[in-house]
């Protein structure tokens, strides 16, 4: 008999595959399994275990793409923080064994994150649990390894899943994730979305006994165990997850057009150079968003490091435009080597361009690297979290200075067009105040969050976080109309562009430039071909 549960969508897409449950295990080296030992010996054991856990994470970083590497680097930075283990050293000094001391040291921090009242911080508790268990596994002599799984596509059911567990799983096409707990704001959700793996979280108690097949609807947040034949038949004709990015897929390499023949400029959102490996540039019209945070995951990159990375992306694009967003630090994006202020609400604080203008020396290095790379192709600079015209003016002046300084030093430099990311409602309401911008790029994720006053990572208000709400779509339409009257191109690079449920609304709003994750390129083209434009 079918069992259906409604949770929260964390990554869009549909999947119908054999069910595989990841059962929770007792943390190795738990207090009940240890006896007291010599404090010096226990301290040495824990020090070695922490070093080994760091080494294991660094090994994963070396194999991971830029986005996954950034997430794992966040965990490494936490393990390397001496304050994390300080309570453990104190407990060991009083006679506690290493495992007990480490468990007791991490427990209050995990509890603080889980009970913070902030969905974003609560979602980071799984990262801390992963760190705790990795060190305990090293203490117990059973270091974490790849998860065992059955071959082929699977729907993985678990209480929760850590980023390192996700990376150790082989995600065959048609796979999906269903979590009893979890969070749409977690690092895991970011990884699932970037790889096009449907994911639903917050399902609550769900018994997998007796079920062998599962349906995951990442668009609506619905999970069905043992779906009936009618539902299976319906799913058999529905796209299950993103199309393969291969030359043999007619949608991936074909043009992006609506059913009535209107051409859509469809570009890619990428998190780093590695995501372009094996992709034919002919699959898209360029790159609409490069999240430059990937360069800062290991610390503050030098100017030449940034220049070389940007140049490689431009070389791949082969003459197509490449839009690179300047550092979007702040919020949940700590930068190793740079102290970020503690804020009551970091997403309404010093983030994005605000952060860059507050650190002009850091910003200048990035602008210099971008100006140098602009000589290598069609590069455009996108400024995140812009709120006031004065911020755009300040960034423009710094870019002018960077170009002038480079030329005075005898280095080739070009001034790239400077665009504004429309994600703060103040910009969407009065876009004409930013008439000096070279282009607008709408960030639908934050725009929806701020307009609806509902965090997209908070299950209690998830029904309010609706990109298709008239208040959001009217602002999008307003920005498109303002762009047309000002002669400023407008695109949209948020998750909304990759969600088939919202494509019709975006076309009706007048958008003809969209940017999606590589995994959703074929699916987006397929759905565009089934739609007609509401206006010419």
Coordinates of C-alpha atoms in Angstrom, one line a residue:
X1 CA 0.0 0.0 0.0
X2 CA 1.3 3.5 -0.9
X3 CA 2.5 5.8 1.9
X4 CA 2.6 9.5 1.1
X5 CA 4.3 12.3 3.0
X6 CA 4.5 16.0 2.3
X7 CA 7.8 17.8 3.2
X8 CA 9.7 20.8 2.0
X9 CA 11.3 21.1 -1.5
X10 CA 15.0 21.4 -1.2
X11 CA 16.0 20.7 -4.9
X12 CA 13.5 20.5 -7.8
X13 CA 12.9 17.6 -10.1
X14 CA 11.1 14.2 -10.3
X15 CA 12.5 10.7 -9.6
X16 CA 11.0 7.2 -9.4
X17 CA 13.6 4.6 -8.3
X18 CA 14.3 1.8 -5.9
X19 CA 14.2 2.8 -2.3
X20 CA 17.4 2.5 -0.2
X21 CA 17.5 3.5 3.5
X22 CA 20.6 4.8 5.2
X23 CA 20.1 3.7 8.8
X24 CA 21.6 5.8 11.7
X25 CA 24.5 4.2 13.5
X26 CA 25.8 4.6 17.0
X27 CA 28.6 7.1 16.9
X28 CA 31.9 5.2 17.3
X29 CA 33.7 5.8 20.4
X30 CA 30.6 7.0 22.3
X31 CA 31.0 7.5 26.1
X32 CA 29.4 4.2 27.0
X33 CA 32.1 2.3 25.1
X34 CA 35.2 3.8 26.8
X35 CA 36.9 3.7 30.1
X36 CA 39.2 6.2 31.8
X37 CA 42.8 6.3 30.7
X38 CA 45.9 8.4 31.2
X39 CA 45.2 12.1 30.4
X40 CA 48.4 12.5 28.4
X41 CA 47.7 9.4 26.3
X42 CA 44.1 10.5 25.8
X43 CA 45.1 14.0 24.7
X44 CA 47.5 12.5 22.2
X45 CA 44.8 10.2 20.9
X46 CA 42.4 13.0 20.3
X47 CA 45.0 15.3 18.7
X48 CA 45.9 12.5 16.3
X49 CA 42.2 11.8 15.6
X50 CA 41.5 15.5 14.8
X51 CA 44.6 15.7 12.5
X52 CA 43.4 12.5 10.7
X53 CA 39.9 13.8 10.3
X54 CA 41.3 17.1 8.9
X55 CA 43.5 15.0 6.5
X56 CA 40.5 13.0 5.4
X57 CA 38.4 16.1 4.7
X58 CA 41.4 17.7 2.8
X59 CA 41.6 14.6 0.7
X60 CA 37.9 15.0 -0.2
X61 CA 38.5 18.7 -1.0
X62 CA 41.3 17.8 -3.5
X63 CA 38.8 15.5 -5.3
X64 CA 35.8 17.8 -5.1
X65 CA 34.6 20.5 -7.4
X66 CA 34.8 24.1 -6.3
X67 CA 31.4 24.3 -4.5
X68 CA 31.8 21.0 -2.7
X69 CA 35.4 22.0 -1.9
X70 CA 34.2 25.3 -0.4
X71 CA 31.8 23.5 1.9
X72 CA 34.3 20.9 3.0
X73 CA 36.9 23.7 3.6
X74 CA 34.3 25.3 6.0
X75 CA 34.4 22.0 8.0
X76 CA 38.2 21.9 8.0
X77 CA 38.3 25.5 9.3
X78 CA 36.0 24.6 12.1
X79 CA 38.1 21.6 13.1
X80 CA 41.3 23.7 13.0
X81 CA 39.7 26.3 15.3
X82 CA 41.4 25.7 18.7
X83 CA 38.4 26.9 20.5
X84 CA 36.3 23.9 19.3
X85 CA 38.5 21.4 21.2
X86 CA 39.3 23.5 24.3
X87 CA 36.4 22.0 26.4
X88 CA 37.7 18.5 25.4
X89 CA 41.2 19.3 26.7
X90 CA 39.8 20.4 30.0
X91 CA 37.7 17.3 30.3
X92 CA 40.6 15.0 29.5
X93 CA 42.7 16.8 32.1
X94 CA 40.2 15.8 34.8
X95 CA 40.3 12.1 33.7
X96 CA 37.7 11.8 30.9
X97 CA 38.6 9.5 28.0
X98 CA 39.1 11.1 24.6
X99 CA 35.8 10.0 23.1
X100 CA 33.7 11.2 26.0
X101 CA 35.6 14.5 26.1
X102 CA 35.1 15.1 22.4
X103 CA 31.4 14.2 22.5
X104 CA 30.8 16.4 25.5
X105 CA 32.8 19.3 24.0
X106 CA 30.8 19.3 20.7
X107 CA 27.4 18.6 22.2
X108 CA 26.7 22.2 23.5
X109 CA 27.7 23.7 20.2
X110 CA 25.5 21.4 18.2
X111 CA 22.6 22.1 20.6
X112 CA 23.2 25.8 20.3
X113 CA 23.0 25.6 16.5
X114 CA 19.9 23.4 16.6
X115 CA 18.1 25.6 19.0
X116 CA 19.2 28.9 17.6
X117 CA 15.8 29.8 16.3
X118 CA 17.5 30.6 13.0
X119 CA 16.8 28.0 10.3
X120 CA 20.1 28.8 8.6
X121 CA 22.2 28.2 11.7
X122 CA 20.2 25.2 12.7
X123 CA 21.0 23.7 9.3
X124 CA 24.7 23.9 10.0
X125 CA 24.2 21.5 13.0
X126 CA 24.6 18.6 10.5
X127 CA 28.1 19.8 9.6
X128 CA 29.0 19.8 13.3
X129 CA 27.6 16.3 13.8
X130 CA 29.7 15.2 10.8
X131 CA 32.8 16.6 12.3
X132 CA 32.0 15.0 15.7
X133 CA 31.5 11.6 14.1
X134 CA 34.6 11.8 11.9
X135 CA 36.8 12.4 14.9
X136 CA 35.1 9.7 16.9
X137 CA 35.5 7.2 14.0
X138 CA 39.3 8.0 13.9
X139 CA 39.4 7.4 17.7
X140 CA 37.7 4.1 17.2
X141 CA 40.0 3.0 14.4
X142 CA 37.2 3.0 11.8
X143 CA 37.7 6.1 9.7
X144 CA 34.8 7.2 7.4
X145 CA 34.8 5.7 4.0
X146 CA 32.4 5.6 1.0
X147 CA 28.9 4.5 1.7
X148 CA 27.8 1.1 0.5
X149 CA 24.9 1.2 -2.0
X150 CA 23.1 -0.8 -4.5
X151 CA 23.9 -0.2 -8.2
X152 CA 21.9 2.1 -10.4
X153 CA 19.5 5.0 -9.5
X154 CA 18.2 5.1 -5.9
X155 CA 15.9 7.2 -3.7
X156 CA 18.1 7.5 -0.6
X157 CA 16.0 7.8 2.5
X158 CA 17.7 8.9 5.7
X159 CA 17.2 11.0 8.9
X160 CA 19.8 13.4 7.6
X161 CA 22.8 13.4 5.4
X162 CA 26.1 15.2 5.7
X163 CA 28.0 16.8 2.8
X164 CA 30.8 14.3 3.1
X165 CA 28.3 11.4 2.9
X166 CA 26.7 13.0 -0.1
X167 CA 30.1 13.2 -1.8
X168 CA 30.8 9.6 -1.1
X169 CA 27.6 8.4 -2.8
X170 CA 27.4 7.7 -6.5
X171 CA 24.5 9.6 -7.9
X172 CA 23.3 7.8 -10.9
X173 CA 20.8 9.6 -13.2
X174 CA 17.3 9.3 -11.8
X175 CA 18.4 9.3 -8.1
X176 CA 16.9 11.5 -5.4
X177 CA 17.1 12.2 -1.7
X178 CA 14.3 12.1 0.9
X179 CA 15.1 13.2 4.5
X180 CA 13.0 12.9 7.6
X181 CA 14.8 16.0 9.0
X182 CA 17.2 18.1 7.0
X183 CA 17.0 21.7 5.8
X184 CA 16.5 23.4 2.5
X185 CA 19.2 25.9 3.6
X186 CA 21.8 23.2 4.3
X187 CA 25.1 22.7 2.5
X188 CA 23.6 19.4 1.4
X189 CA 20.7 21.1 -0.3
X190 CA 23.1 23.4 -2.2
X191 CA 25.0 20.4 -3.5
X192 CA 21.8 18.6 -4.5
X193 CA 20.6 21.7 -6.4
X194 CA 23.9 22.2 -8.2
X195 CA 23.9 18.6 -9.4
X196 CA 20.3 18.4 -10.3
X197 CA 19.3 15.8 -7.7
X198 CA 15.7 16.1 -6.5
X199 CA 15.5 16.4 -2.8
X200 CA 12.7 16.7 -0.2
X201 CA 13.4 17.4 3.5
X202 CA 11.3 17.6 6.7
X203 CA 9.2 14.5 6.1
X204 CA 9.0 13.5 9.7
X205 CA 8.5 9.9 10.9
X206 CA 8.5 7.7 7.8
X207 CA 8.8 3.9 8.0
X208 CA 10.5 2.3 5.0
X209 CA 9.7 -1.3 6.0
X210 CA 8.0 -3.2 3.2
X211 CA 8.6 -0.5 0.6
X212 CA 10.9 -1.1 -2.3
X213 CA 10.1 1.8 -4.7
X214 CA 9.8 5.5 -4.0
X215 CA 8.6 8.6 -5.9
X216 CA 10.2 12.0 -5.1
X217 CA 8.6 15.1 -6.4
X218 CA 11.2 17.8 -5.5
X219 CA 9.0 20.5 -7.1
X220 CA 6.1 20.1 -4.7
X221 CA 7.9 18.4 -1.7
X222 CA 5.9 15.2 -2.0
X223 CA 7.3 11.7 -1.4
X224 CA 5.4 8.5 -2.1
X225 CA 6.6 5.0 -1.0
X226 CA 5.2 2.1 -3.1
X227 CA 3.4 4.4 -5.6
X228 CA 0.4 2.7 -7.3
X229 CA 0.5 1.7 -11.0
X230 CA -1.4 4.8 -12.1
X231 CA 1.2 7.1 -10.5
X232 CA 4.0 5.0 -11.8
X233 CA 2.6 5.3 -15.3
X234 CA 2.3 9.0 -15.0
X235 CA 5.9 9.3 -13.8
X236 CA 7.1 7.1 -16.6
X237 CA 6.3 9.9 -19.0
X238 CA 7.6 12.7 -16.9
X239 CA 11.2 14.0 -17.0
X240 CA 13.0 12.5 -14.0
X241 CA 15.6 15.0 -13.0
X242 CA 17.8 17.0 -15.3
X243 CA 18.7 15.9 -18.8
X244 CA 22.1 14.6 -19.5
X245 CA 24.6 17.2 -20.7
X246 CA 25.7 15.2 -23.7
X247 CA 26.0 16.0 -27.4
X248 CA 23.4 13.3 -28.0
X249 CA 20.7 15.1 -26.2
X250 CA 18.8 17.2 -28.8
X251 CA 17.6 19.7 -26.2
X252 CA 21.0 20.3 -24.6
X253 CA 22.8 21.2 -27.8
X254 CA 19.7 22.6 -29.6
X255 CA 18.6 26.3 -29.5
X256 CA 16.6 27.6 -26.6
X257 CA 13.3 28.6 -28.2
X258 CA 9.7 28.7 -27.1
X259 CA 7.0 26.7 -28.9
X260 CA 6.0 29.7 -31.0
X261 CA 9.6 30.3 -32.1
X262 CA 10.8 33.1 -29.8
X263 CA 14.6 32.8 -29.1
X264 CA 15.6 32.8 -25.4
X265 CA 19.1 33.7 -24.4
X266 CA 19.9 30.8 -22.1
X267 CA 23.2 30.9 -20.1
X268 CA 24.8 29.0 -17.2
X269 CA 25.2 29.6 -13.5
X270 CA 28.5 28.1 -12.3
X271 CA 30.4 27.8 -9.1
X272 CA 33.9 27.3 -10.5
X273 CA 36.0 26.3 -13.4
X274 CA 35.6 22.6 -12.8
X275 CA 31.9 22.6 -13.7
X276 CA 32.8 23.4 -17.3
X277 CA 34.9 20.3 -17.8
X278 CA 33.5 18.2 -20.6
X279 CA 30.9 20.7 -21.6
X280 CA 30.6 22.0 -25.1
X281 CA 30.3 25.8 -25.1
X282 CA 27.7 25.5 -27.9
X283 CA 25.2 24.2 -25.3
X284 CA 24.6 27.7 -24.1
X285 CA 24.7 31.4 -25.0
X286 CA 27.4 32.2 -22.4
X287 CA 27.7 32.2 -18.6
X288 CA 25.2 34.4 -16.8
X289 CA 26.7 34.0 -13.3
X290 CA 30.1 32.9 -12.0
X291 CA 30.0 32.8 -8.2
X292 CA 33.5 34.0 -7.5
X293 CA 33.4 32.7 -3.9
X294 CA 34.9 29.5 -5.1
X295 CA 38.3 31.3 -5.3
X296 CA 38.1 32.3 -1.6
X297 CA 37.3 28.9 -0.1
X298 CA 41.0 28.3 0.9
X299 CA 41.7 31.8 2.0
X300 CA 42.4 35.1 0.2
X301 CA 43.5 34.5 -3.4
X302 CA 46.2 36.6 -5.0
X303 CA 45.5 38.8 -8.0
X304 CA 47.2 36.4 -10.4
X305 CA 45.3 33.4 -9.1
X306 CA 42.1 35.2 -9.7
X307 CA 43.2 36.4 -13.2
X308 CA 44.2 32.9 -14.3
X309 CA 40.8 31.4 -13.1
X310 CA 38.8 34.1 -14.9
X311 CA 40.8 33.7 -18.0
X312 CA 40.2 29.9 -18.1
X313 CA 36.5 30.5 -17.9
X314 CA 36.7 33.1 -20.8
X315 CA 38.7 30.7 -22.9
X316 CA 36.0 28.0 -22.4
X317 CA 33.3 30.5 -23.4
X318 CA 35.0 31.0 -26.8
X319 CA 33.8 34.6 -27.4
X320 CA 30.5 34.2 -25.5
X321 CA 29.8 36.6 -22.7
X322 CA 30.8 35.7 -19.1
X323 CA 29.3 37.5 -16.2
X324 CA 31.4 37.2 -13.0
X325 CA 29.8 38.3 -9.7
X326 CA 32.2 40.0 -7.3
X327 CA 32.7 38.4 -3.9
X328 CA 29.3 37.8 -2.1
X329 CA 30.8 37.3 1.3
X330 CA 28.8 37.5 4.5
X331 CA 25.7 35.6 5.5
X332 CA 26.7 31.9 5.8
X333 CA 29.8 32.3 3.7
X334 CA 32.8 32.7 6.0
X335 CA 36.1 33.6 4.3
X336 CA 39.2 31.9 5.7
X337 CA 41.8 34.5 6.6
X338 CA 39.2 37.3 7.0
X339 CA 37.2 37.8 10.2
X340 CA 33.6 38.5 9.6
X341 CA 31.6 40.4 12.2
X342 CA 28.9 38.5 14.2
X343 CA 25.5 39.9 13.3
X344 CA 22.1 39.3 14.6
X345 CA 20.8 38.9 11.1
X346 CA 23.7 38.4 8.7
X347 CA 21.4 38.3 5.6
X348 CA 20.3 41.9 6.3
X349 CA 23.8 42.9 7.3
X350 CA 27.2 43.5 5.8
X351 CA 27.2 41.2 2.8
X352 CA 27.8 41.3 -0.9
X353 CA 28.9 44.7 -2.3
X354 CA 28.5 46.2 1.2
X355 CA 31.2 43.9 2.4
X356 CA 33.5 44.6 -0.5
X357 CA 33.2 48.4 -0.1
X358 CA 34.0 47.9 3.6
X359 CA 37.2 46.1 2.6
X360 CA 38.5 48.2 -0.3
X361 CA 41.9 46.6 -0.4
X362 CA 40.3 43.1 -0.9
X363 CA 37.9 44.5 -3.5
X364 CA 40.7 46.3 -5.4
X365 CA 42.6 43.0 -5.9
X366 CA 39.5 41.4 -7.4
X367 CA 38.7 44.4 -9.6
X368 CA 42.3 44.4 -10.9
X369 CA 42.1 40.7 -11.7
X370 CA 38.8 41.2 -13.5
X371 CA 40.1 44.2 -15.5
X372 CA 43.1 42.2 -16.7
X373 CA 40.9 39.2 -17.6
X374 CA 38.6 41.5 -19.6
X375 CA 41.3 41.7 -22.3
X376 CA 40.8 38.0 -22.9
X377 CA 37.1 37.9 -23.8
X378 CA 33.6 39.3 -23.3
X379 CA 33.7 39.8 -19.5
X380 CA 31.1 41.5 -17.4
X381 CA 31.1 42.3 -13.7
X382 CA 28.0 41.8 -11.6
X383 CA 27.7 43.6 -8.2
X384 CA 25.7 41.7 -5.5
X385 CA 23.4 43.1 -2.8
X386 CA 23.3 46.6 -4.3
X387 CA 20.9 48.9 -2.5
X388 CA 21.8 52.5 -3.3
X389 CA 23.1 54.3 -6.4
X390 CA 26.0 55.6 -4.4
X391 CA 27.2 52.0 -4.0
X392 CA 27.3 51.5 -7.7
X393 CA 29.1 54.8 -8.1
X394 CA 31.7 53.8 -5.5
X395 CA 32.3 50.5 -7.2
X396 CA 32.6 52.2 -10.6
X397 CA 35.2 54.6 -9.2
X398 CA 37.2 51.8 -7.8
X399 CA 37.1 49.9 -11.1
X400 CA 38.2 53.0 -12.9
X401 CA 41.1 53.4 -10.5
X402 CA 42.1 49.7 -10.9
X403 CA 42.1 50.0 -14.7
X404 CA 44.2 53.2 -14.5
X405 CA 46.7 51.7 -12.1
X406 CA 47.2 48.6 -14.2
X407 CA 47.8 50.6 -17.3
X408 CA 50.3 52.8 -15.5
X409 CA 52.1 49.7 -14.5
X410 CA 52.3 48.6 -18.1
X411 CA 49.8 45.7 -17.7
X412 CA 47.0 45.2 -20.3
X413 CA 43.6 46.1 -18.8
X414 CA 40.1 46.8 -20.1
X415 CA 37.1 48.2 -18.3
X416 CA 34.3 45.6 -18.2
X417 CA 30.6 46.6 -18.2
X418 CA 29.4 46.9 -14.6
X419 CA 26.0 45.5 -13.8
X420 CA 23.6 45.4 -10.8
X421 CA 22.1 42.3 -9.2
X422 CA 18.5 43.1 -8.5
X423 CA 17.7 41.3 -5.3
X424 CA 17.0 44.1 -2.8
X425 CA 13.4 45.3 -3.2
X426 CA 14.5 49.0 -3.2
X427 CA 16.3 48.4 -6.5
X428 CA 13.4 46.5 -8.1
X429 CA 10.9 49.2 -7.0
X430 CA 13.0 52.1 -8.5
X431 CA 15.3 50.5 -11.1
X432 CA 15.5 53.9 -12.9
X433 CA 17.8 55.2 -10.1
X434 CA 20.4 52.8 -11.4
X435 CA 20.4 54.1 -15.0
X436 CA 24.2 54.1 -15.1
X437 CA 24.3 50.3 -14.8
X438 CA 25.3 48.4 -17.9
X439 CA 22.8 45.6 -17.2
X440 CA 20.5 44.2 -14.6
X441 CA 20.5 40.6 -13.3
X442 CA 17.6 39.6 -11.1
X443 CA 18.4 37.3 -8.2
X444 CA 15.0 35.7 -7.6
X445 CA 16.0 33.8 -4.5
X446 CA 16.8 36.8 -2.3
X447 CA 14.2 39.1 -4.0
X448 CA 11.4 36.7 -3.1
X449 CA 12.7 36.3 0.5
X450 CA 12.8 40.0 1.1
X451 CA 9.6 40.8 -0.6
X452 CA 7.6 38.1 1.2
X453 CA 9.5 38.5 4.5
X454 CA 9.7 34.7 4.6
X455 CA 13.0 32.8 4.7
X456 CA 13.1 30.1 2.1
X457 CA 14.9 27.9 4.6
X458 CA 12.2 28.1 7.2
X459 CA 9.7 25.3 7.0
X460 CA 7.2 27.1 9.1
X461 CA 6.8 29.9 6.5
X462 CA 7.7 27.9 3.4
X463 CA 4.2 28.4 2.0
X464 CA 4.8 32.1 2.0
X465 CA 8.1 31.9 0.1
X466 CA 6.5 31.8 -3.4
X467 CA 8.5 33.1 -6.4
X468 CA 5.2 33.2 -8.4
X469 CA 3.4 35.5 -6.0
X470 CA 2.1 38.5 -7.8
X471 CA 4.1 40.8 -5.6
X472 CA 7.3 39.2 -6.8
X473 CA 6.3 38.8 -10.5
X474 CA 5.1 42.4 -10.7
X475 CA 8.5 43.6 -9.5
X476 CA 10.3 41.3 -12.1
X477 CA 8.0 42.7 -14.8
X478 CA 8.7 46.2 -13.6
X479 CA 12.5 45.7 -13.8
X480 CA 12.1 44.3 -17.3
X481 CA 10.0 47.3 -18.5
X482 CA 12.4 49.7 -16.9
X483 CA 15.4 48.0 -18.6
X484 CA 13.6 48.3 -21.9
X485 CA 12.9 52.0 -21.5
X486 CA 16.5 52.7 -20.3
X487 CA 18.1 50.5 -22.9
X488 CA 19.5 48.2 -20.2
X489 CA 19.5 44.4 -20.8
X490 CA 17.8 42.4 -18.1
X491 CA 18.3 38.7 -17.2
X492 CA 17.4 36.4 -14.3
X493 CA 19.9 34.1 -12.7
X494 CA 18.1 32.8 -9.6
X495 CA 16.7 29.3 -9.0
X496 CA 13.4 30.5 -10.5
X497 CA 14.8 30.3 -14.0
X498 CA 15.6 26.6 -13.6
X499 CA 12.2 25.7 -12.2
X500 CA 9.8 24.6 -14.9
X501 CA 6.8 25.7 -12.8
X502 CA 7.9 29.3 -13.1
X503 CA 9.1 29.6 -16.7
X504 CA 5.7 30.7 -18.1
X505 CA 5.5 33.5 -15.5
X506 CA 9.0 34.7 -16.4
X507 CA 8.2 34.7 -20.1
X508 CA 4.9 36.6 -19.4
X509 CA 6.9 39.2 -17.5
X510 CA 8.9 39.8 -20.6
X511 CA 12.2 38.1 -19.7
X512 CA 14.1 36.7 -22.7
X513 CA 17.4 36.1 -20.9
X514 CA 17.7 33.4 -18.3
X515 CA 20.6 31.6 -16.5
X516 CA 20.4 28.1 -15.0
X517 CA 22.7 25.5 -13.4
X518 CA 24.4 23.2 -16.0
X519 CA 22.4 20.2 -14.8
X520 CA 19.1 21.9 -15.7
X521 CA 20.0 23.2 -19.2
X522 CA 18.3 20.4 -21.2
X523 CA 15.2 20.3 -18.9
X524 CA 14.8 24.1 -19.2
X525 CA 15.1 24.0 -23.0
X526 CA 12.6 21.1 -23.2
X527 CA 10.0 23.0 -21.1
X528 CA 10.6 26.3 -23.0
X529 CA 9.8 24.4 -26.2
X530 CA 6.4 23.5 -24.7
X531 CA 5.5 27.2 -23.9
X532 CA 4.4 30.2 -25.8
X533 CA 5.4 33.8 -25.0
X534 CA 2.7 35.9 -23.5
X535 CA 3.9 38.8 -25.4
X536 CA 6.3 39.4 -28.3

